[in-house]
Amino acid sequence: MNSRRTKSVFAAVSALAVLALGATACASGDQASTGSGAQNASAANPGGGEKIKVVASTDVWGSVVTAVGGDKVEVTSIIHDPSADPHSYETTASDAVAAKNAKLTLSNGGGYDDFFSKLADQAAGAQKLVAVDIAATGNENEHVWYSLPGVEKVADQVAAKLGEIQPASKDAFTANATAFKGKTQELLKKVSGLGASNAKVVATEPVAHYLLDSAKVTDATPPAFAEAVEAEQDVPAAALNEVKQLITGKQVKALINNAQTTTPVTQQVVGDAKGAGIAVVDVTETLPQGVTDYIAWMTKEVDALAGALK
């Protein structure tokens, strides 16, 4: 799927200027803790020794690296604010510093986080992973963190790369990835078959496409509606009317709403759903406020979907 935004995502500075600013930020200890900007997800290694510095484009992928790397990694997630938009994010000096020092980078790819490509270029000699390429879903939808099998593949690749960087900890990384995949398998069992009763939903955006696919739930959203919302274009009247009829006629069990993209149209259909007594399931593109664990987040998402489809 093409990126829904086309505006520039890079700061209007030269690479030399970014590195110069990065050096200044490093000297001053500049590190964003709220809003946009890099977020460091690890402190000193309690077991001693140097941690492997990893930079992820979003906190979703950062949380996967943390699950696999444990206390042997220091993970910086560039996007860690639920209100930040990876499609239009502009990198900062502290982002450049984090990338320059990274031994491993992990991005989403698929046009979702194009800002990260220049940062990854600054990570000279670092191992570089792209989730969309690893997940190999065979679908153009870039929201692959909702593909549990795809995330398992990413976890395996993270373990392999971390093992190459720190061979002495290879077995620990493999064991962590295995434990992580055990939890995703439990989620897959939980979500599998939720749509056995031929349940249908509509969605403001196809963010949770892979989760719905695993649940065998039919997404009845008119393509013209989803494409217009993603591209930030006016929704065709016929497509909007079709969605409203599906909701008010109670032909769907739930509305899957991307809580991070709010427009007058999405607000309207959410209001229609609530008015019709149709369940509204909010999904997000980054970890919700206060959540740092991928499994805990996905468990809540799966439980919400299961509750809506009862």
Coordinates of C-alpha atoms in Angstrom, one line a residue:
M1 CA 0.0 0.0 0.0
N2 CA 1.3 3.4 -0.9
S3 CA 2.1 5.9 2.0
R4 CA -1.0 8.0 2.8
R5 CA 1.1 11.1 3.0
T6 CA 3.4 12.6 0.4
K7 CA 4.8 15.6 2.2
S8 CA 8.6 15.8 2.9
V9 CA 9.8 14.0 6.0
F10 CA 13.3 15.2 6.3
A11 CA 14.7 18.3 8.0
A12 CA 16.0 20.9 5.5
V13 CA 19.6 20.6 6.5
S14 CA 22.6 19.0 4.9
A15 CA 24.1 15.8 6.3
L16 CA 27.1 17.7 7.5
A17 CA 24.9 20.1 9.4
V18 CA 22.9 17.3 11.0
L19 CA 26.1 15.6 12.2
A20 CA 27.4 18.9 13.6
L21 CA 24.2 19.5 15.4
G22 CA 24.3 15.9 16.6
A23 CA 27.7 16.4 18.1
T24 CA 26.4 19.5 20.0
A25 CA 23.4 17.5 21.2
C26 CA 25.6 14.7 22.4
A27 CA 27.8 17.1 24.3
S28 CA 24.9 18.7 26.0
G29 CA 23.1 15.4 26.7
D30 CA 20.1 16.4 24.7
Q31 CA 17.6 13.5 24.7
A32 CA 13.9 13.9 24.1
S33 CA 11.7 12.4 26.8
T34 CA 8.3 13.6 25.7
G35 CA 6.7 14.3 22.4
S36 CA 8.6 13.4 19.2
G37 CA 12.2 12.6 19.1
A38 CA 14.4 9.7 20.2
Q39 CA 13.5 7.8 23.4
N40 CA 16.1 5.7 25.1
A41 CA 14.5 2.5 26.5
S42 CA 17.4 1.2 28.5
A43 CA 19.8 2.1 31.3
A44 CA 23.1 0.8 32.3
N45 CA 23.7 -2.9 31.9
P46 CA 23.3 -4.4 35.3
G47 CA 25.5 -7.4 34.3
G48 CA 28.3 -5.1 33.3
G49 CA 29.8 -4.8 29.8
E50 CA 28.7 -2.7 26.9
K51 CA 25.2 -2.8 25.7
I52 CA 24.4 -3.1 22.0
K53 CA 23.0 0.2 20.8
V54 CA 19.9 -0.3 18.6
V55 CA 17.8 2.4 16.9
A56 CA 14.2 1.6 15.8
S57 CA 11.9 3.8 13.8
T58 CA 9.0 3.4 16.2
D59 CA 8.5 2.2 19.7
V60 CA 6.5 -0.8 18.4
W61 CA 9.6 -2.2 16.8
G62 CA 11.7 -0.9 19.7
S63 CA 9.6 -3.1 22.0
V64 CA 10.3 -6.2 19.9
V65 CA 14.0 -5.5 20.0
T66 CA 13.8 -5.1 23.8
A67 CA 11.9 -8.4 24.2
V68 CA 14.7 -10.2 22.2
G69 CA 17.7 -8.3 23.4
G70 CA 16.7 -8.0 27.1
D71 CA 19.3 -6.2 29.3
K72 CA 22.0 -6.6 26.6
V73 CA 20.6 -3.9 24.4
E74 CA 20.1 -0.2 24.6
V75 CA 17.1 0.7 22.4
T76 CA 16.3 4.1 21.1
S77 CA 12.9 4.5 19.5
I78 CA 12.6 7.6 17.3
I79 CA 8.8 7.7 17.2
H80 CA 7.5 7.1 20.7
D81 CA 4.6 9.6 21.0
P82 CA 1.1 8.4 20.1
S83 CA 0.4 11.8 18.5
A84 CA 3.5 11.7 16.3
D85 CA 3.1 10.7 12.6
P86 CA 5.8 8.5 11.1
H87 CA 4.7 9.6 7.6
S88 CA 5.6 13.3 8.2
Y89 CA 8.2 13.1 11.0
E90 CA 11.3 15.3 10.7
T91 CA 14.5 14.0 12.3
T92 CA 16.3 15.9 15.1
A93 CA 19.9 16.3 16.1
S94 CA 19.5 13.7 18.9
D95 CA 18.1 11.2 16.4
A96 CA 21.2 11.7 14.3
V97 CA 23.4 11.0 17.3
A98 CA 21.5 7.8 18.1
A99 CA 21.8 6.6 14.6
K100 CA 25.5 7.4 14.3
N101 CA 26.2 5.2 17.4
A102 CA 23.9 2.3 16.5
K103 CA 25.1 -1.2 15.8
L104 CA 21.6 -2.3 14.6
T105 CA 18.7 -0.4 13.1
L106 CA 15.2 -1.6 12.6
S107 CA 12.6 0.2 10.5
N108 CA 9.1 -0.7 9.3
G109 CA 9.6 0.0 5.6
G110 CA 7.0 -0.1 2.9
G111 CA 6.8 3.7 2.7
Y112 CA 5.6 4.0 6.3
D113 CA 8.7 5.5 7.8
D114 CA 10.8 7.0 5.0
F115 CA 12.4 9.5 7.3
F116 CA 14.4 6.6 8.7
S117 CA 16.4 5.9 5.6
K118 CA 18.7 8.8 6.0
L119 CA 19.2 8.0 9.7
A120 CA 20.1 4.4 8.8
D121 CA 22.6 5.7 6.3
Q122 CA 24.4 7.5 9.2
A123 CA 24.7 4.2 11.1
A124 CA 28.0 3.2 9.3
G125 CA 28.7 -0.5 9.6
A126 CA 25.5 -1.2 11.5
Q127 CA 23.3 -4.2 10.8
K128 CA 20.1 -3.0 9.1
L129 CA 16.7 -4.7 9.2
V130 CA 13.4 -3.7 7.5
A131 CA 10.3 -5.3 8.9
V132 CA 8.2 -5.3 5.7
D133 CA 10.9 -7.2 3.9
I134 CA 11.3 -9.7 6.7
A135 CA 7.6 -10.3 7.3
A136 CA 7.1 -11.1 3.6
T137 CA 3.3 -11.0 3.9
G138 CA 2.7 -10.9 0.2
N139 CA 0.4 -7.9 0.7
E140 CA 1.0 -4.2 0.0
N141 CA -0.4 -3.2 3.4
E142 CA 2.6 -1.7 5.3
H143 CA 1.1 -2.1 8.9
V144 CA 3.0 -5.4 9.4
W145 CA 3.2 -5.1 13.2
Y146 CA -0.4 -6.4 13.2
S147 CA 0.8 -9.5 11.4
L148 CA 1.7 -11.8 14.3
P149 CA 3.5 -14.3 12.1
G150 CA 5.4 -11.4 10.5
V151 CA 6.5 -10.1 13.8
E152 CA 7.7 -13.6 14.8
K153 CA 10.0 -13.5 11.7
V154 CA 11.3 -10.1 12.7
A155 CA 12.1 -11.4 16.2
D156 CA 14.1 -14.2 14.7
Q157 CA 16.1 -11.8 12.5
V158 CA 16.7 -9.5 15.4
A159 CA 18.0 -12.4 17.5
A160 CA 20.3 -13.5 14.6
K161 CA 21.7 -10.0 14.0
L162 CA 22.3 -9.4 17.7
G163 CA 24.0 -12.7 17.9
E164 CA 26.4 -11.7 15.2
I165 CA 27.1 -8.5 17.0
Q166 CA 27.6 -10.2 20.4
P167 CA 28.4 -13.9 19.8
A168 CA 28.8 -14.6 23.5
S169 CA 25.0 -13.8 24.0
K170 CA 23.7 -15.6 20.9
D171 CA 22.0 -18.4 22.9
A172 CA 20.3 -15.8 25.1
F173 CA 19.0 -13.9 22.2
T174 CA 17.7 -17.1 20.6
A175 CA 16.0 -18.1 23.8
N176 CA 14.4 -14.7 24.2
A177 CA 13.0 -14.8 20.7
T178 CA 11.6 -18.3 21.3
A179 CA 9.9 -17.1 24.4
F180 CA 8.5 -14.1 22.6
K181 CA 7.2 -16.2 19.8
G182 CA 5.5 -18.5 22.3
K183 CA 3.5 -15.6 23.5
T184 CA 2.6 -14.5 19.9
Q185 CA 1.4 -18.1 19.2
E186 CA -0.9 -17.9 22.2
L187 CA -2.3 -14.7 20.7
L188 CA -2.7 -16.3 17.3
K189 CA -4.7 -19.1 18.9
K190 CA -6.8 -16.6 20.7
V191 CA -7.6 -14.5 17.6
S192 CA -8.0 -17.4 15.2
G193 CA -11.6 -18.1 14.4
L194 CA -13.1 -14.9 15.9
G195 CA -14.8 -14.4 12.5
A196 CA -16.2 -18.0 12.3
S197 CA -19.7 -16.6 12.5
N198 CA -19.1 -14.6 9.2
A199 CA -18.6 -11.4 11.2
K200 CA -18.1 -8.2 9.2
V201 CA -16.5 -4.9 10.2
V202 CA -15.8 -1.6 8.7
A203 CA -12.6 0.4 9.3
T204 CA -11.6 4.0 9.1
E205 CA -8.2 2.8 7.8
P206 CA -6.8 -0.7 7.1
V207 CA -4.3 -0.4 10.0
A208 CA -5.4 -3.7 11.6
H209 CA -5.7 -5.5 8.3
Y210 CA -3.5 -8.4 9.3
L211 CA -5.1 -8.9 12.6
L212 CA -8.5 -9.1 11.0
D213 CA -7.1 -11.5 8.5
S214 CA -5.8 -13.8 11.2
A215 CA -9.3 -13.6 12.9
K216 CA -10.9 -14.4 9.5
V217 CA -13.1 -11.3 9.9
T218 CA -14.4 -9.7 6.7
D219 CA -13.5 -6.1 6.2
A220 CA -16.5 -4.6 4.4
T221 CA -15.1 -1.1 4.1
P222 CA -15.5 0.3 0.5
P223 CA -12.0 0.6 -1.0
A224 CA -12.7 4.2 -2.1
F225 CA -13.4 5.2 1.5
A226 CA -10.2 3.6 3.0
E227 CA -8.0 4.9 0.1
A228 CA -9.4 8.5 0.5
V229 CA -8.8 8.6 4.3
E230 CA -5.3 7.2 3.9
A231 CA -4.4 9.7 1.3
E232 CA -6.0 12.5 3.3
Q233 CA -8.3 13.3 0.4
D234 CA -12.1 14.0 0.4
V235 CA -14.1 10.8 0.8
P236 CA -16.4 10.2 -2.2
A237 CA -20.0 10.8 -1.1
A238 CA -21.1 7.4 -2.4
A239 CA -18.4 5.6 -0.4
L240 CA -19.3 7.6 2.8
N241 CA -22.9 6.8 2.3
E242 CA -22.2 3.1 1.9
V243 CA -20.2 3.1 5.2
K244 CA -23.0 4.9 7.0
Q245 CA -25.6 2.4 5.7
L246 CA -23.5 -0.5 6.8
I247 CA -23.3 1.0 10.3
T248 CA -26.8 2.3 10.7
G249 CA -28.3 -0.8 9.2
K250 CA -26.2 -2.9 11.7
Q251 CA -24.8 -5.0 8.9
V252 CA -21.4 -5.0 10.6
K253 CA -20.4 -6.0 14.2
A254 CA -17.8 -3.3 14.8
L255 CA -16.1 -0.2 13.5
I256 CA -12.3 -0.5 13.6
N257 CA -11.0 3.0 14.2
N258 CA -7.5 4.3 13.8
A259 CA -7.4 6.5 16.9
Q260 CA -4.3 8.3 15.6
T261 CA -5.9 9.7 12.5
T262 CA -8.9 11.9 13.3
T263 CA -10.8 13.7 10.6
P264 CA -14.3 15.1 10.4
V265 CA -15.3 12.0 8.4
T266 CA -13.8 9.5 10.9
Q267 CA -15.4 11.4 13.7
Q268 CA -18.7 11.3 11.9
V269 CA -18.6 7.5 11.4
V270 CA -17.5 6.9 14.9
G271 CA -20.5 8.9 16.1
D272 CA -22.8 7.0 13.8
A273 CA -21.5 3.7 15.2
K274 CA -22.0 4.7 18.8
G275 CA -25.4 6.0 18.0
A276 CA -26.3 2.7 16.3
G277 CA -25.0 0.6 19.2
I278 CA -22.1 -0.7 17.0
A279 CA -18.9 -1.5 18.9
V280 CA -16.0 0.9 18.2
V281 CA -12.6 -0.8 18.5
D282 CA -9.7 1.8 18.6
V283 CA -6.4 0.7 17.2
T284 CA -3.1 2.6 17.0
E285 CA 0.1 2.7 15.0
T286 CA 2.4 3.2 18.0
L287 CA 2.3 2.0 21.6
P288 CA -0.4 3.7 23.6
Q289 CA 0.7 6.0 26.4
G290 CA 2.2 4.1 29.3
V291 CA 2.6 0.9 27.4
T292 CA 6.1 -0.5 26.6
D293 CA 5.5 -4.2 25.9
Y294 CA 4.3 -5.4 22.5
I295 CA 2.6 -8.5 23.8
A296 CA 0.7 -6.6 26.4
W297 CA -0.4 -4.2 23.8
M298 CA -1.5 -6.8 21.3
T299 CA -3.3 -8.7 24.0
K300 CA -5.5 -5.7 24.7
E301 CA -6.1 -5.2 21.0
V302 CA -7.1 -8.9 20.5
D303 CA -9.4 -8.8 23.6
A304 CA -11.1 -5.6 22.4
L305 CA -11.8 -7.2 19.0
A306 CA -13.0 -10.4 20.6
G307 CA -15.4 -8.4 22.8
A308 CA -16.7 -6.5 19.9
L309 CA -17.4 -9.6 17.8
K310 CA -19.4 -11.4 20.5

